[in-house]
mmCIF file of C-alpha atoms in Angstrom:
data_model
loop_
_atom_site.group_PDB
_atom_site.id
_atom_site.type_symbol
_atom_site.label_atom_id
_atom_site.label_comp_id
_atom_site.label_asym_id
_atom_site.label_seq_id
_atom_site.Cartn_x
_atom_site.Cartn_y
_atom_site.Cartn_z
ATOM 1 C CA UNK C 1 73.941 25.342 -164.021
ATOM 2 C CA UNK C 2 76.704 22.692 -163.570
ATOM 3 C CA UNK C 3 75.058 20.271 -162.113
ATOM 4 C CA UNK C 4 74.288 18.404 -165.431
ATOM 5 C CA UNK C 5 77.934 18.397 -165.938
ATOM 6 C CA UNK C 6 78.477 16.374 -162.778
ATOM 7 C CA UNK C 7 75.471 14.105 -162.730
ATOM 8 C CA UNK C 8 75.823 14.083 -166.818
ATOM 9 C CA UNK C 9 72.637 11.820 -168.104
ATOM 10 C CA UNK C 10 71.434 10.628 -165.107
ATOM 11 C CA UNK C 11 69.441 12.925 -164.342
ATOM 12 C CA UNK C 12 66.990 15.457 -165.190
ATOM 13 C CA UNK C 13 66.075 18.789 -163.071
ATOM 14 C CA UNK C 14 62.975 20.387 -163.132
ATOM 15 C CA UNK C 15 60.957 22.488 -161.048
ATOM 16 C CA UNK C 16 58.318 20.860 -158.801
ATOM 17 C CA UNK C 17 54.987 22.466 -160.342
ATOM 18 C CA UNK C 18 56.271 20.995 -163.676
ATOM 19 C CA UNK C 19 56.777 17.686 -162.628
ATOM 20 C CA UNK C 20 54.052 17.306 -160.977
ATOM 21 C CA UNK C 21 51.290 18.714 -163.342
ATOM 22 C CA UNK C 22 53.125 16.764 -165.411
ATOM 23 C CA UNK C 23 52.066 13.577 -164.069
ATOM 24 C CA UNK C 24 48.565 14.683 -163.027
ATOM 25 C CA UNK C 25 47.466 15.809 -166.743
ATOM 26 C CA UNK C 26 48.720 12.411 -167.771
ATOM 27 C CA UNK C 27 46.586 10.147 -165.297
ATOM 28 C CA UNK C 28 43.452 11.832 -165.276
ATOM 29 C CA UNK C 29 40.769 10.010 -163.536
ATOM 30 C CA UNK C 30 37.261 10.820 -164.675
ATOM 31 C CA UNK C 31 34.142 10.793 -162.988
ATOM 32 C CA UNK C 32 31.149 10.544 -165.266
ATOM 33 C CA UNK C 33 28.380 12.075 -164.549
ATOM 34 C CA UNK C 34 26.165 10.999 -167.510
ATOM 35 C CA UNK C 35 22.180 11.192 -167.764
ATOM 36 C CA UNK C 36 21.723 11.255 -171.728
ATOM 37 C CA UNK C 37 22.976 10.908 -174.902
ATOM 38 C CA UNK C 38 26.160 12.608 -174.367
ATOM 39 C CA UNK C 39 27.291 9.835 -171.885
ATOM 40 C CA UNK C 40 26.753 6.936 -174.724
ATOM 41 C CA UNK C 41 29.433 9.459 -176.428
ATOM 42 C CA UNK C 42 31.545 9.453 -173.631
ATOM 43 C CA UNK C 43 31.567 5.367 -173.516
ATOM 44 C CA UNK C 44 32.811 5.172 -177.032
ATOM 45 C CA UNK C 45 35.884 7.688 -176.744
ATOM 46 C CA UNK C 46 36.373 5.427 -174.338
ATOM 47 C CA UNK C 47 36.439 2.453 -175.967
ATOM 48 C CA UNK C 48 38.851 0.593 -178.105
ATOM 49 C CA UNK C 49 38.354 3.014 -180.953
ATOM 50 C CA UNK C 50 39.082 6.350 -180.051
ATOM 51 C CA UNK C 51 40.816 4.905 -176.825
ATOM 52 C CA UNK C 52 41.298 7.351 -173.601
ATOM 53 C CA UNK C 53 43.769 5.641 -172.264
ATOM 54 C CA UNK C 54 45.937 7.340 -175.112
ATOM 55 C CA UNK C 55 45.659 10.104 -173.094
ATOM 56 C CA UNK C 56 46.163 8.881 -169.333
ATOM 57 C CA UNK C 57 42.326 9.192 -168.565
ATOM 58 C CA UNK C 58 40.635 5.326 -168.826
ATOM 59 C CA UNK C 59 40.773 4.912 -165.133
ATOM 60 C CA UNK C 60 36.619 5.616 -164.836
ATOM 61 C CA UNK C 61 35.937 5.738 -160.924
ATOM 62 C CA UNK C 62 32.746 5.819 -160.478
ATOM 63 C CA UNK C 63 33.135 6.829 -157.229
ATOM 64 C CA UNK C 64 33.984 10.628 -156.794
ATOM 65 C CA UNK C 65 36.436 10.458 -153.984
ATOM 66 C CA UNK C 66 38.793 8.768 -156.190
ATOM 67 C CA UNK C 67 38.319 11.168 -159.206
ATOM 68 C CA UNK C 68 39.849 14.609 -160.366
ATOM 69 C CA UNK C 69 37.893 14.967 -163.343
ATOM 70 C CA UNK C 70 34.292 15.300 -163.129
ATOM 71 C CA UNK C 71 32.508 14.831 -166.890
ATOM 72 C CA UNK C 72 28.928 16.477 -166.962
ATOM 73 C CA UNK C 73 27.381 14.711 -169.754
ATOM 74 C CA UNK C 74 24.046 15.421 -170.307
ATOM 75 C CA UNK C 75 20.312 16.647 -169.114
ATOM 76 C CA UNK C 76 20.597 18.518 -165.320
ATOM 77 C CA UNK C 77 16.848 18.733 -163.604
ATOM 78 C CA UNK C 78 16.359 21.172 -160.762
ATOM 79 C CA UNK C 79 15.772 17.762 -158.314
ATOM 80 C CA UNK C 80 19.193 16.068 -160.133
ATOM 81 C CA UNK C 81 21.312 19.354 -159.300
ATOM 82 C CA UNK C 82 21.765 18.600 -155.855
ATOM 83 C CA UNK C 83 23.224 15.888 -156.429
ATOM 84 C CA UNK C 84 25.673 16.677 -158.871
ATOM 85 C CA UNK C 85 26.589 19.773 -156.605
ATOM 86 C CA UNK C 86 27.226 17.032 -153.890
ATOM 87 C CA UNK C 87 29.458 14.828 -155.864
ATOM 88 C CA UNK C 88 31.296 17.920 -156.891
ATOM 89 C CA UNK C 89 31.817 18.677 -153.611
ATOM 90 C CA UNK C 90 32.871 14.824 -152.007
ATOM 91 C CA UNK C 91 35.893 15.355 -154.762
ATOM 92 C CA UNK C 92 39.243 15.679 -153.602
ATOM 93 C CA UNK C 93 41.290 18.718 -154.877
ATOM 94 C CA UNK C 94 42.696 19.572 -156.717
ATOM 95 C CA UNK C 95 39.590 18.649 -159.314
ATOM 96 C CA UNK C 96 38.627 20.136 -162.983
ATOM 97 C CA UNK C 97 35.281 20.075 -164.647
ATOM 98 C CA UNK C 98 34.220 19.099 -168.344
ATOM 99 C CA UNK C 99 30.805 20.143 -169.592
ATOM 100 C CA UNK C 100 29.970 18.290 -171.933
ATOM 101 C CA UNK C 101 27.297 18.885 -174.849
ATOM 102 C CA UNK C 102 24.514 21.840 -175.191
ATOM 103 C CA UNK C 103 22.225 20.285 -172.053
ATOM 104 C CA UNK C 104 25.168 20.421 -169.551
ATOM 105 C CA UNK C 105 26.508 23.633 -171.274
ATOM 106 C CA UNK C 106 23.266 25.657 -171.378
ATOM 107 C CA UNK C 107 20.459 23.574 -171.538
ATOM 108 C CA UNK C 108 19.943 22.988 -174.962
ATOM 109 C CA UNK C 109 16.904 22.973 -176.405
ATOM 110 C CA UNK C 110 14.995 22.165 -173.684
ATOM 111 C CA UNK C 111 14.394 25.522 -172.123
ATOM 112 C CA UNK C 112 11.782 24.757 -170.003
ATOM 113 C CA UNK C 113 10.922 24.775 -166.299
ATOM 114 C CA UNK C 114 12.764 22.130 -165.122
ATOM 115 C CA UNK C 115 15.943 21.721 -166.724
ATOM 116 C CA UNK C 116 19.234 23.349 -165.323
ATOM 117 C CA UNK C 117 19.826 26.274 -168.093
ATOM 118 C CA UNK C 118 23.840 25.681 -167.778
ATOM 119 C CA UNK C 119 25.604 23.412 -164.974
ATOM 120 C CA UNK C 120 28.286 26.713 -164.550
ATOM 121 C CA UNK C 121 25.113 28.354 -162.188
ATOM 122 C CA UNK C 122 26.225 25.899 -160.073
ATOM 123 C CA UNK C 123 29.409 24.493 -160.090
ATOM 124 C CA UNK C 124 32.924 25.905 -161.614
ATOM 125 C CA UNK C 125 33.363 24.478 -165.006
ATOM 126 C CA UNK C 126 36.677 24.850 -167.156
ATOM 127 C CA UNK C 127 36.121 23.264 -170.585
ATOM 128 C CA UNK C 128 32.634 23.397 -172.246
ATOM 129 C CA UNK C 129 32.000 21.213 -175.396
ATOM 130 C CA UNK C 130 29.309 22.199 -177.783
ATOM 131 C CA UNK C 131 27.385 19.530 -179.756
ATOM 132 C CA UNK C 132 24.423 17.222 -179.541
ATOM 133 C CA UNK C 133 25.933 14.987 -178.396
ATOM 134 C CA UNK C 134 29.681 16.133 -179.431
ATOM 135 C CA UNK C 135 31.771 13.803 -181.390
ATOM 136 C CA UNK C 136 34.380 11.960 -179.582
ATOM 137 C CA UNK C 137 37.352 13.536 -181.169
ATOM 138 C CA UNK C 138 35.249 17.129 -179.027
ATOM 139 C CA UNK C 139 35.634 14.330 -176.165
ATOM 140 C CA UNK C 140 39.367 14.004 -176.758
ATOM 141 C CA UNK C 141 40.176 18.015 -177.803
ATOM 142 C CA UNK C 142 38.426 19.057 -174.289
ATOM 143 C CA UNK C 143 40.635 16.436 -172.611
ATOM 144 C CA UNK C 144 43.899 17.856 -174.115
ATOM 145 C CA UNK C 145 42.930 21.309 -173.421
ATOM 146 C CA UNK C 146 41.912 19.973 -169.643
ATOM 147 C CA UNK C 147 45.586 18.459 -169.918
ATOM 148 C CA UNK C 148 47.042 21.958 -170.879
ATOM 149 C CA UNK C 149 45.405 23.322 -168.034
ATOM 150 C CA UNK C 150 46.238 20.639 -165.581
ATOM 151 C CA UNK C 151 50.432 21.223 -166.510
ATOM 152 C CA UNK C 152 49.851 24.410 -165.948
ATOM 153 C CA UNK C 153 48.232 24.457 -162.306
ATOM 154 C CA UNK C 154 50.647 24.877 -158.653
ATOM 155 C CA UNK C 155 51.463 21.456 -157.353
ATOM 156 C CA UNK C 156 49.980 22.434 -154.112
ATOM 157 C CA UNK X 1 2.384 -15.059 -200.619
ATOM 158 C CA UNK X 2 -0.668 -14.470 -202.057
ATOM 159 C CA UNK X 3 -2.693 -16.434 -199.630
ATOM 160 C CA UNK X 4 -1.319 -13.781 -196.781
ATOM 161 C CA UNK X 5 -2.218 -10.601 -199.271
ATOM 162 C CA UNK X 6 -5.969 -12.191 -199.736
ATOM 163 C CA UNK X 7 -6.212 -12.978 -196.000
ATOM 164 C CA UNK X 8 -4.982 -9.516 -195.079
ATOM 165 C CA UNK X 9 -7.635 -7.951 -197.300
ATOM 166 C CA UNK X 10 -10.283 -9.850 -195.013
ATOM 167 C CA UNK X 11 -9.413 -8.244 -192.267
ATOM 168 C CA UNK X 12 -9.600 -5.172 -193.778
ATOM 169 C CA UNK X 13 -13.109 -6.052 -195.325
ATOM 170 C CA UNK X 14 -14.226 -6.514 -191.411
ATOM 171 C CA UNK X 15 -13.187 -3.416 -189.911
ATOM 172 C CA UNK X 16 -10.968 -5.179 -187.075
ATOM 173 C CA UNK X 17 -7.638 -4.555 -188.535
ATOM 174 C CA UNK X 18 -6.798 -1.279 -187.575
ATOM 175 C CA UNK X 19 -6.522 -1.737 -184.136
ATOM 176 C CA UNK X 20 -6.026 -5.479 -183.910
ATOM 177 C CA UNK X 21 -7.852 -8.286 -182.840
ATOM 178 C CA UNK X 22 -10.763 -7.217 -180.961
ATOM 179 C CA UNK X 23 -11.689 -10.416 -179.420
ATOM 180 C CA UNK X 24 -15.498 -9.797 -179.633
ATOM 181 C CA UNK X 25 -17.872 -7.311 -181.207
ATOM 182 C CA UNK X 26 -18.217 -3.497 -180.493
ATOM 183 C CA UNK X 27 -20.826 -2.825 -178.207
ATOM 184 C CA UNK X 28 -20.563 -5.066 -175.486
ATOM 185 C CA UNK X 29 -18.434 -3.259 -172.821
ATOM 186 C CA UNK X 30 -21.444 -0.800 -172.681
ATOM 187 C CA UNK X 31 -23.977 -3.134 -173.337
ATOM 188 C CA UNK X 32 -22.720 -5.120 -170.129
ATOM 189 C CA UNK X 33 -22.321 -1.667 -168.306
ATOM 190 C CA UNK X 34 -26.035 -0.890 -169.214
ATOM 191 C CA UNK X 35 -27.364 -4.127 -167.917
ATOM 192 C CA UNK X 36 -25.974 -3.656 -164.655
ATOM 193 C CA UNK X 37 -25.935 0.662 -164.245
ATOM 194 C CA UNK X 38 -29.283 1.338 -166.917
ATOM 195 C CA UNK X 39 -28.856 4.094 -169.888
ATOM 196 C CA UNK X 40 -27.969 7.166 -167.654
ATOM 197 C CA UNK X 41 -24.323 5.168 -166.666
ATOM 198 C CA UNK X 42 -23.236 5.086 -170.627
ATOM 199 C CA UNK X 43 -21.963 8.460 -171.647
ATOM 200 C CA UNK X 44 -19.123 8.757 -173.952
ATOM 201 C CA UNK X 45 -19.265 6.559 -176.534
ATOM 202 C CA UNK X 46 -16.719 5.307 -179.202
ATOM 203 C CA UNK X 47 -13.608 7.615 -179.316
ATOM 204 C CA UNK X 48 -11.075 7.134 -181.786
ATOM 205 C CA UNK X 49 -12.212 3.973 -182.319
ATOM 206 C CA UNK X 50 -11.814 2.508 -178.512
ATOM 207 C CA UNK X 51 -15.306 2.442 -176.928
ATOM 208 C CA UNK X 52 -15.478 4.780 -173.786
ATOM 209 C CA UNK X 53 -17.429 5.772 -171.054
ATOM 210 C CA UNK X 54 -17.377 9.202 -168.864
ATOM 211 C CA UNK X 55 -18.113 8.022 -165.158
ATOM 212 C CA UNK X 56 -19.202 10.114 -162.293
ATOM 213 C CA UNK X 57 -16.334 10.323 -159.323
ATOM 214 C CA UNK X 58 -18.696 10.039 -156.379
ATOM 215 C CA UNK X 59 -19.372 6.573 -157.543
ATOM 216 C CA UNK X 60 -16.487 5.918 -160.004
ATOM 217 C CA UNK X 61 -14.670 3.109 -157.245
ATOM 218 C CA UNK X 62 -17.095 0.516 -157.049
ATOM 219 C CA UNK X 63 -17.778 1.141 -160.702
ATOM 220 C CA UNK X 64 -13.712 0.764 -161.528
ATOM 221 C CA UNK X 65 -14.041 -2.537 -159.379
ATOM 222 C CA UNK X 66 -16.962 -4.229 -161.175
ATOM 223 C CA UNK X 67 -14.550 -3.771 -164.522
ATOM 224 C CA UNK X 68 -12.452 -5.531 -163.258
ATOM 225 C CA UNK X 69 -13.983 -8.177 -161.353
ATOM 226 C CA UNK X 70 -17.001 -8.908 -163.395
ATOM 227 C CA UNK X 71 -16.420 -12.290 -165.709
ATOM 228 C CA UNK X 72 -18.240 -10.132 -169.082
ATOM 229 C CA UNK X 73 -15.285 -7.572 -168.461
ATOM 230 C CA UNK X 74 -12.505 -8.568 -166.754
ATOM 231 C CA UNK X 75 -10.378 -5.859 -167.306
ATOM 232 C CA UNK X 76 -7.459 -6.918 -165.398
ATOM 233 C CA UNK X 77 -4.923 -4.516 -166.465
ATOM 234 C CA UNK X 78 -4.538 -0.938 -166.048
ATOM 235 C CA UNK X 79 -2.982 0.513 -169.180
ATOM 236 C CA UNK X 80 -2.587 4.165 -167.549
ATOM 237 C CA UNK X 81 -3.897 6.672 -165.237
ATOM 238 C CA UNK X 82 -3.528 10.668 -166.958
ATOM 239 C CA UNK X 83 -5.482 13.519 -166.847
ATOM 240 C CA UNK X 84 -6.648 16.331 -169.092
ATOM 241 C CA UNK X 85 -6.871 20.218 -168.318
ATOM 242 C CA UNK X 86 -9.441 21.613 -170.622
ATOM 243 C CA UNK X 87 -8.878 24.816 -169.331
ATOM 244 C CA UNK X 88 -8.706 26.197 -173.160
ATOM 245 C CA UNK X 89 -11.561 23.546 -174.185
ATOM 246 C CA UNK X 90 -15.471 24.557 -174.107
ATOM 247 C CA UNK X 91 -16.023 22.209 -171.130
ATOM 248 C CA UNK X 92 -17.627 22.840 -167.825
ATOM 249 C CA UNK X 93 -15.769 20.912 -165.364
ATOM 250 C CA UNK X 94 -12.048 21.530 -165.875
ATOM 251 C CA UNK X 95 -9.972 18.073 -165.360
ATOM 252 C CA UNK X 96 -10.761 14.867 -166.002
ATOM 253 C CA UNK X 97 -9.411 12.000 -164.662
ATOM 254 C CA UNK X 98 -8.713 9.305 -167.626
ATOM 255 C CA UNK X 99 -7.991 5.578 -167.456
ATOM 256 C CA UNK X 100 -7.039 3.002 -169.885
ATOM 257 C CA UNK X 101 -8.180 -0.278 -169.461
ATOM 258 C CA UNK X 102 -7.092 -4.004 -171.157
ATOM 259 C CA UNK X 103 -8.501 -6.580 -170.572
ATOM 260 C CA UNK X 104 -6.267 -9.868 -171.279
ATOM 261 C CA UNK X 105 -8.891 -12.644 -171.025
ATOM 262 C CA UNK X 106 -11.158 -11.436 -173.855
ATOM 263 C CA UNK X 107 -8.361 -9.101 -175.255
ATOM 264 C CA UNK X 108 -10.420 -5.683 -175.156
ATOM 265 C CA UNK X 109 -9.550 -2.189 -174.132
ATOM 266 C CA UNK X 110 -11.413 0.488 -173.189
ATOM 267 C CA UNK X 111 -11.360 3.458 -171.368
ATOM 268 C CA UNK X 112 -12.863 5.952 -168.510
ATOM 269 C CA UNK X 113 -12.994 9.214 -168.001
ATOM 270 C CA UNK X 114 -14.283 11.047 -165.091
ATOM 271 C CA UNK X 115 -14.306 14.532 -164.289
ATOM 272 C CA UNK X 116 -13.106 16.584 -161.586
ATOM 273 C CA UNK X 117 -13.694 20.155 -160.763
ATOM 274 C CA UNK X 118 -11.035 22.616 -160.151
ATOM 275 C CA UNK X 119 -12.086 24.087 -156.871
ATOM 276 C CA UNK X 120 -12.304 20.504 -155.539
ATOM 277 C CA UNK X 121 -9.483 18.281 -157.381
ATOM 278 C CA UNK X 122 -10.151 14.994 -155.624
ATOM 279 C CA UNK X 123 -11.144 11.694 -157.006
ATOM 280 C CA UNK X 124 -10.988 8.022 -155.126
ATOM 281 C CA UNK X 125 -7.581 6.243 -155.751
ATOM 282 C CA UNK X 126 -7.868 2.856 -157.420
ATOM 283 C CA UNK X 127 -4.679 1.333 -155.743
ATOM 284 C CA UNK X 128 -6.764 -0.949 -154.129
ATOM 285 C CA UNK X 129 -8.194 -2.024 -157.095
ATOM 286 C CA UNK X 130 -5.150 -2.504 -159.811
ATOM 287 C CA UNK X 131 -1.876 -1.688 -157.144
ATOM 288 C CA UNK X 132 0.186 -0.864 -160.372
ATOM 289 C CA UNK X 133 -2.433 2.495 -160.429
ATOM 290 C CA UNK X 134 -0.228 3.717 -157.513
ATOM 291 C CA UNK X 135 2.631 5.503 -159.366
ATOM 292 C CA UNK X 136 0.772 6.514 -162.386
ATOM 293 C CA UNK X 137 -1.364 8.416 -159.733
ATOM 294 C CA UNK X 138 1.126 9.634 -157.795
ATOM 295 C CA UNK X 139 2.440 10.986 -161.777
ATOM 296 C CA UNK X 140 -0.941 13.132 -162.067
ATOM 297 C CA UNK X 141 -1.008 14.358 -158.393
ATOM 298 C CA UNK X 142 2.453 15.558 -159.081
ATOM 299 C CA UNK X 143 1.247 17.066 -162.733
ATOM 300 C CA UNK X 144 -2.313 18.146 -162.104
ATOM 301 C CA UNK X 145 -2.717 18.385 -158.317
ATOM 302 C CA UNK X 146 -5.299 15.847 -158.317
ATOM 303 C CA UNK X 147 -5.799 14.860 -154.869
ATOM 304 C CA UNK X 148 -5.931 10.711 -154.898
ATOM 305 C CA UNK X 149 -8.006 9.912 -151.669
ATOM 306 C CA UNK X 150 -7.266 6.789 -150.053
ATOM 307 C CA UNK X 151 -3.840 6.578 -152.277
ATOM 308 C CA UNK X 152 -1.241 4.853 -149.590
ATOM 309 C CA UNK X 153 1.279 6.791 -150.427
ATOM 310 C CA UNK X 154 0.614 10.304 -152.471
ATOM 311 C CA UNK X 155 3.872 12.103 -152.751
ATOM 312 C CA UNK X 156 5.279 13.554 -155.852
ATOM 313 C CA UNK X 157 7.329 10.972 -158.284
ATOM 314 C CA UNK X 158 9.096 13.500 -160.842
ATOM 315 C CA UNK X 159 9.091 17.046 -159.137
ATOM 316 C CA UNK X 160 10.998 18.066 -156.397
ATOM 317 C CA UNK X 161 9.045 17.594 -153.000
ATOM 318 C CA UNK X 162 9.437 21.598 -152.392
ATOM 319 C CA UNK X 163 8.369 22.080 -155.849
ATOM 320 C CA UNK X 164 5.442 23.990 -155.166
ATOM 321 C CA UNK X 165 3.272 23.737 -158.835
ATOM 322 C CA UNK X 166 1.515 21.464 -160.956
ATOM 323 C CA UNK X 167 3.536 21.980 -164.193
ATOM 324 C CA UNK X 168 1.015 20.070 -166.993
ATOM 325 C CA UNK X 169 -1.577 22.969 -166.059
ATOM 326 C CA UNK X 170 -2.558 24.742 -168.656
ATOM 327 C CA UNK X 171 -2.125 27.560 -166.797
ATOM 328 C CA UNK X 172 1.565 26.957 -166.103
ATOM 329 C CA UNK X 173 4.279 28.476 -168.122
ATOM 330 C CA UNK X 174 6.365 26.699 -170.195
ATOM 331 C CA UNK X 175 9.630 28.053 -168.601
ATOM 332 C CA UNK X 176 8.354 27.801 -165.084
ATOM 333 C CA UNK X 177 7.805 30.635 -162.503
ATOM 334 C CA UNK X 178 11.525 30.875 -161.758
ATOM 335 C CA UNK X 179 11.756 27.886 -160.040
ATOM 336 C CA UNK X 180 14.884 26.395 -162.477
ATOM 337 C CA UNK X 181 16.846 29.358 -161.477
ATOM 338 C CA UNK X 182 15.894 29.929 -158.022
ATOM 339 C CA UNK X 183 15.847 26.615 -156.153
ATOM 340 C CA UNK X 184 18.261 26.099 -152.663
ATOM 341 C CA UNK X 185 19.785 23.104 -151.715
#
């Protein structure tokens, strides 16, 4: 191109959809939405052992405006739906969804007439993690393939 | 060591270690109830192994009161307020209304049922009596449809307020009548 002749090592080019996805993937900021098992999960990738912050995503806001992740862990009820559908929609963009264990995913095993069968009726989801409750290394694979989808998304 | 094994056995030898100190003999929750109501009031009898009554619900409040207030009794604690649907059992009157009772001063339990037809599912609240009866009651309104009268506050506690059934029916279906896939909000 040339211009890395001139400006030699000081400095990189790039496009802008790279850099930035770049630096969204790698400061993630979750919002956990946890009502079973799956969240207890969720706390310990979090924690010292398996760590998040290894990946850019320990910054838990509990508050959805501040968050572009939004972690479904757990049982959805008919009467909690709202409410997750709300907090889905007080998130900024741009914002991904992780579904996280069988409940969240599908409903599990509790088919019956009150649980959610599957958050996705309601609200887009991008990763789903099987398991009851998944492991925290499922925890950290969904986050690097939320990552891989994050690099690749238009900076505006 | 073998002091405790030897005492242990005791209790066993009397009958009252299954299910604890009973603080007095069997018998005299209903013989007290008898005294004060005659024979007709003491139906029911000693189900698995906690003595029991089956109360009428036109009368049922002041009888729940003198439970608790009578110094004999004293049964100052509601345990829990459920219900049964013997829809599928060979019993005339459908639901019926059940209540556990403790007592901590002589450290007794017992219990009361009282029945309630279908085509009329009311029965008195005992708010009044024990105020912790009030969500437990609001619990089987929401399950049954039992009608609480003079509850201060009878919404549903678990369902949805649109909800529309009584899901621990017997009648209900275990995956609903559609309402987990086709509720607005």
């Amino acid at each position: 191109m040339g211009l890395e002749d001139q400006l030699q090592e000081n400095v990189m080019t790039t496009k802008v959809d790279a850099m930035v996805g770049w630096a969204r993937k790698n400061s993630l900021w979750p919002m956990p939405f946890g009502t079973a098992c799956c969240a207890i999960e969720l706390m310990a990738t979090l924690a010292s052992r398996f760590d998040l912050a290894r990946f850019g995503a320990e910054a838990i806001r509990f508050s959805p405006r501040q968050s572009d992740l939004l972690v479904v862990s757990g049982r959805v009820s008919i009467k909690m739906m709202p409410v997750l559908k709300k907090i889905y929609d007080q998130m900024p963009e741009p914002k991904w969804v992780i579904s996280m264990g069988a409940c969240a995913s599908s409903g599990g095993v509790f088919n019956t007439y009150t649980l959610v069968q599957g958050v996705d009726q309601y609200i887009p989801v991008d990763v789903y993690i099987p398991g009851c409750p998944p492991r925290p290394e499922n925890v950290i694979q969904a986050l690097i393939k939320i990552q891989e989808k994050v690099a690749q998304a238009k900076a505006n | 060591m073998g002091n405790e094994v030897e005492n242990h056995e005791e209790h066993r030898a009397e009958g009252v270690g299954q299910h604890g100190r009973s603080g007095s003999e069997p018998g005299n929750v209903t013989t007290r109830i008898r005294a004060r109501y005659g024979d007709a009031a003491v139906r029911g009898g000693n189900a698995v192994g906690c003595e029991s009554v089956i109360a009428e619900r036109d009368t049922h409040l002041p009888f729940m009161t003198f439970l608790k207030d009578d110094p004999e009794l004293s049964f100052d604690y509601l345990v829990d307020v459920t219900a049964v649907d013997r829809l599928q059992l060979d019993e005339e009157i459908r639901f019926a209304v059940v209540y556990q009772l403790y007592s901590y001063k002589h450290n007794r339990r017992f219990s009361v049922s009282v029945p309630v037809p279908e085509a009329d599912p009311w029965i008195g609240s005992v708010v009044s009596v024990w105020p912790g009866a009030n969500w437990l009651e609001r619990e089987v309104y929401d399950m049954y449809g039992i009608v609480f009268e003079g509850h201060p506050d009878l919404r549903r506690i678990l369902m949805p307020d649109d909800f529309g059934s009584h899901p621990l029916r017997k009648d209900y279906p275990l995956h609903g009548k559609g309402e987990r896939d086709n509720f607005v909000f």
